[in-house]
């Protein structure tokens, strides 16, 4: 494998992995009833290692189901920060008053 070709393959592989991880985060968010922004992409990626071990032991077969069942242990949902809560409350007041 040549130098340039190897770099191209790494770039494509990274792009494909990011797309798959993003799609997985979307599926987890839908199953948990959370906005996608509240799902930690890094923790979903780390959760794949736990899922692979569970798969090898024969305990799980579906990655989304596994991540949803263990979302608290894996820390998939980001904590809501105080500033963010205040902003959400402010936006709700604006939109409720205009409706």
PDB file of C-alpha atoms in Angstrom:
ATOM      1  CA  UNK A   1       0.000   0.000   0.000  1.00  0.00           C
ATOM      2  CA  UNK A   2       1.494   3.329  -1.027  1.00  0.00           C
ATOM      3  CA  UNK A   3       1.735   6.339   1.252  1.00  0.00           C
ATOM      4  CA  UNK A   4      -0.966   8.414  -0.435  1.00  0.00           C
ATOM      5  CA  UNK A   5      -3.285   5.461  -0.921  1.00  0.00           C
ATOM      6  CA  UNK A   6      -2.981   4.499   2.758  1.00  0.00           C
ATOM      7  CA  UNK A   7      -3.864   8.024   3.853  1.00  0.00           C
ATOM      8  CA  UNK A   8      -6.879   8.084   1.531  1.00  0.00           C
ATOM      9  CA  UNK A   9      -8.118   4.785   2.941  1.00  0.00           C
ATOM     10  CA  UNK A  10      -7.769   6.125   6.498  1.00  0.00           C
ATOM     11  CA  UNK A  11      -9.709   9.263   5.571  1.00  0.00           C
ATOM     12  CA  UNK A  12     -12.504   7.240   3.949  1.00  0.00           C
ATOM     13  CA  UNK A  13     -12.608   4.802   6.875  1.00  0.00           C
ATOM     14  CA  UNK A  14     -12.851   7.686   9.349  1.00  0.00           C
ATOM     15  CA  UNK A  15     -15.670   9.251   7.340  1.00  0.00           C
ATOM     16  CA  UNK A  16     -17.583   5.978   7.184  1.00  0.00           C
ATOM     17  CA  UNK A  17     -17.082   5.336  10.914  1.00  0.00           C
ATOM     18  CA  UNK A  18     -18.295   8.856  11.750  1.00  0.00           C
ATOM     19  CA  UNK A  19     -21.387   8.387   9.572  1.00  0.00           C
ATOM     20  CA  UNK A  20     -22.215   5.039  11.189  1.00  0.00           C
ATOM     21  CA  UNK A  21     -21.624   6.437  14.688  1.00  0.00           C
ATOM     22  CA  UNK A  22     -23.818   9.457  13.913  1.00  0.00           C
ATOM     23  CA  UNK A  23     -26.603   7.195  12.654  1.00  0.00           C
ATOM     24  CA  UNK A  24     -26.263   5.012  15.757  1.00  0.00           C
ATOM     25  CA  UNK A  25     -26.541   8.101  17.992  1.00  0.00           C
ATOM     26  CA  UNK A  26     -29.712   9.110  16.139  1.00  0.00           C
ATOM     27  CA  UNK A  27     -31.231   5.665  16.666  1.00  0.00           C
ATOM     28  CA  UNK A  28     -30.362   5.701  20.371  1.00  0.00           C
ATOM     29  CA  UNK A  29     -31.833   9.202  20.745  1.00  0.00           C
ATOM     30  CA  UNK A  30     -35.106   8.108  19.141  1.00  0.00           C
ATOM     31  CA  UNK A  31     -35.346   5.010  21.343  1.00  0.00           C
ATOM     32  CA  UNK A  32     -34.634   7.028  24.499  1.00  0.00           C
ATOM     33  CA  UNK A  33     -36.973   9.860  23.478  1.00  0.00           C
ATOM     34  CA  UNK A  34     -34.179  12.416  23.813  1.00  0.00           C
ATOM     35  CA  UNK A  35     -32.979  15.092  21.405  1.00  0.00           C
ATOM     36  CA  UNK A  36     -29.923  13.960  19.475  1.00  0.00           C
ATOM     37  CA  UNK A  37     -27.895  16.814  20.967  1.00  0.00           C
ATOM     38  CA  UNK A  38     -28.217  15.229  24.430  1.00  0.00           C
ATOM     39  CA  UNK A  39     -26.585  11.953  23.304  1.00  0.00           C
ATOM     40  CA  UNK A  40     -22.804  11.785  23.817  1.00  0.00           C
ATOM     41  CA  UNK A  41     -21.166  10.579  20.608  1.00  0.00           C
ATOM     42  CA  UNK A  42     -17.972   9.727  22.486  1.00  0.00           C
ATOM     43  CA  UNK A  43     -19.787   7.581  25.033  1.00  0.00           C
ATOM     44  CA  UNK A  44     -21.749   5.770  22.307  1.00  0.00           C
ATOM     45  CA  UNK A  45     -18.415   4.995  20.653  1.00  0.00           C
ATOM     46  CA  UNK A  46     -17.049   3.670  23.929  1.00  0.00           C
ATOM     47  CA  UNK A  47     -20.252   1.696  24.439  1.00  0.00           C
ATOM     48  CA  UNK A  48     -19.481  -0.224  21.251  1.00  0.00           C
ATOM     49  CA  UNK A  49     -16.596  -1.931  23.047  1.00  0.00           C
ATOM     50  CA  UNK A  50     -18.920  -3.064  25.840  1.00  0.00           C
ATOM     51  CA  UNK A  51     -21.433  -4.267  23.248  1.00  0.00           C
ATOM     52  CA  UNK A  52     -18.770  -6.260  21.393  1.00  0.00           C
ATOM     53  CA  UNK A  53     -17.880  -8.119  24.594  1.00  0.00           C
ATOM     54  CA  UNK A  54     -21.549  -8.789  25.282  1.00  0.00           C
ATOM     55  CA  UNK A  55     -21.969 -10.021  21.710  1.00  0.00           C
ATOM     56  CA  UNK A  56     -19.032 -12.421  22.059  1.00  0.00           C
ATOM     57  CA  UNK A  57     -20.530 -13.826  25.273  1.00  0.00           C
ATOM     58  CA  UNK A  58     -23.844 -14.324  23.459  1.00  0.00           C
ATOM     59  CA  UNK A  59     -25.741 -11.955  25.761  1.00  0.00           C
ATOM     60  CA  UNK A  60     -26.754  -9.370  23.133  1.00  0.00           C
ATOM     61  CA  UNK A  61     -27.365  -9.275  19.407  1.00  0.00           C
ATOM     62  CA  UNK A  62     -28.648  -5.738  18.721  1.00  0.00           C
ATOM     63  CA  UNK A  63     -26.414  -2.749  19.399  1.00  0.00           C
ATOM     64  CA  UNK A  64     -29.213  -0.168  19.745  1.00  0.00           C
ATOM     65  CA  UNK A  65     -31.123  -2.334  22.221  1.00  0.00           C
ATOM     66  CA  UNK A  66     -27.949  -2.917  24.235  1.00  0.00           C
ATOM     67  CA  UNK A  67     -27.082   0.789  24.368  1.00  0.00           C
ATOM     68  CA  UNK A  68     -30.632   1.774  25.353  1.00  0.00           C
ATOM     69  CA  UNK A  69     -30.773  -0.853  28.114  1.00  0.00           C
ATOM     70  CA  UNK A  70     -27.410   0.248  29.542  1.00  0.00           C
ATOM     71  CA  UNK A  71     -27.588   3.992  28.813  1.00  0.00           C
ATOM     72  CA  UNK A  72     -27.237   5.020  32.468  1.00  0.00           C
ATOM     73  CA  UNK A  73     -24.234   2.785  33.115  1.00  0.00           C
ATOM     74  CA  UNK A  74     -22.572   3.991  29.904  1.00  0.00           C
ATOM     75  CA  UNK A  75     -23.423   7.672  30.478  1.00  0.00           C
ATOM     76  CA  UNK A  76     -24.955   8.175  27.043  1.00  0.00           C
ATOM     77  CA  UNK A  77     -27.208  11.102  27.967  1.00  0.00           C
ATOM     78  CA  UNK A  78     -25.400  14.373  28.592  1.00  0.00           C
ATOM     79  CA  UNK A  79     -26.237  16.238  31.777  1.00  0.00           C
ATOM     80  CA  UNK A  80     -28.273  19.379  31.277  1.00  0.00           C
ATOM     81  CA  UNK A  81     -26.227  22.394  32.321  1.00  0.00           C
ATOM     82  CA  UNK A  82     -27.661  25.258  34.347  1.00  0.00           C
ATOM     83  CA  UNK A  83     -27.087  27.815  31.587  1.00  0.00           C
ATOM     84  CA  UNK A  84     -28.766  25.548  29.078  1.00  0.00           C
ATOM     85  CA  UNK A  85     -31.806  25.044  31.335  1.00  0.00           C
ATOM     86  CA  UNK A  86     -32.154  28.813  31.708  1.00  0.00           C
ATOM     87  CA  UNK A  87     -31.926  29.281  27.941  1.00  0.00           C
ATOM     88  CA  UNK A  88     -34.566  26.604  27.294  1.00  0.00           C
ATOM     89  CA  UNK A  89     -36.901  28.217  29.842  1.00  0.00           C
ATOM     90  CA  UNK A  90     -36.355  31.617  28.213  1.00  0.00           C
ATOM     91  CA  UNK A  91     -37.109  30.269  24.723  1.00  0.00           C
ATOM     92  CA  UNK A  92     -40.228  28.486  25.976  1.00  0.00           C
ATOM     93  CA  UNK A  93     -41.501  31.745  27.485  1.00  0.00           C
ATOM     94  CA  UNK A  94     -40.952  33.531  24.175  1.00  0.00           C
ATOM     95  CA  UNK A  95     -42.674  30.873  22.058  1.00  0.00           C
ATOM     96  CA  UNK A  96     -45.583  30.355  24.461  1.00  0.00           C
ATOM     97  CA  UNK A  97     -46.292  34.099  24.579  1.00  0.00           C
ATOM     98  CA  UNK A  98     -46.355  34.346  20.753  1.00  0.00           C
ATOM     99  CA  UNK A  99     -48.604  31.313  20.252  1.00  0.00           C
TER     100      UNK A  99
END
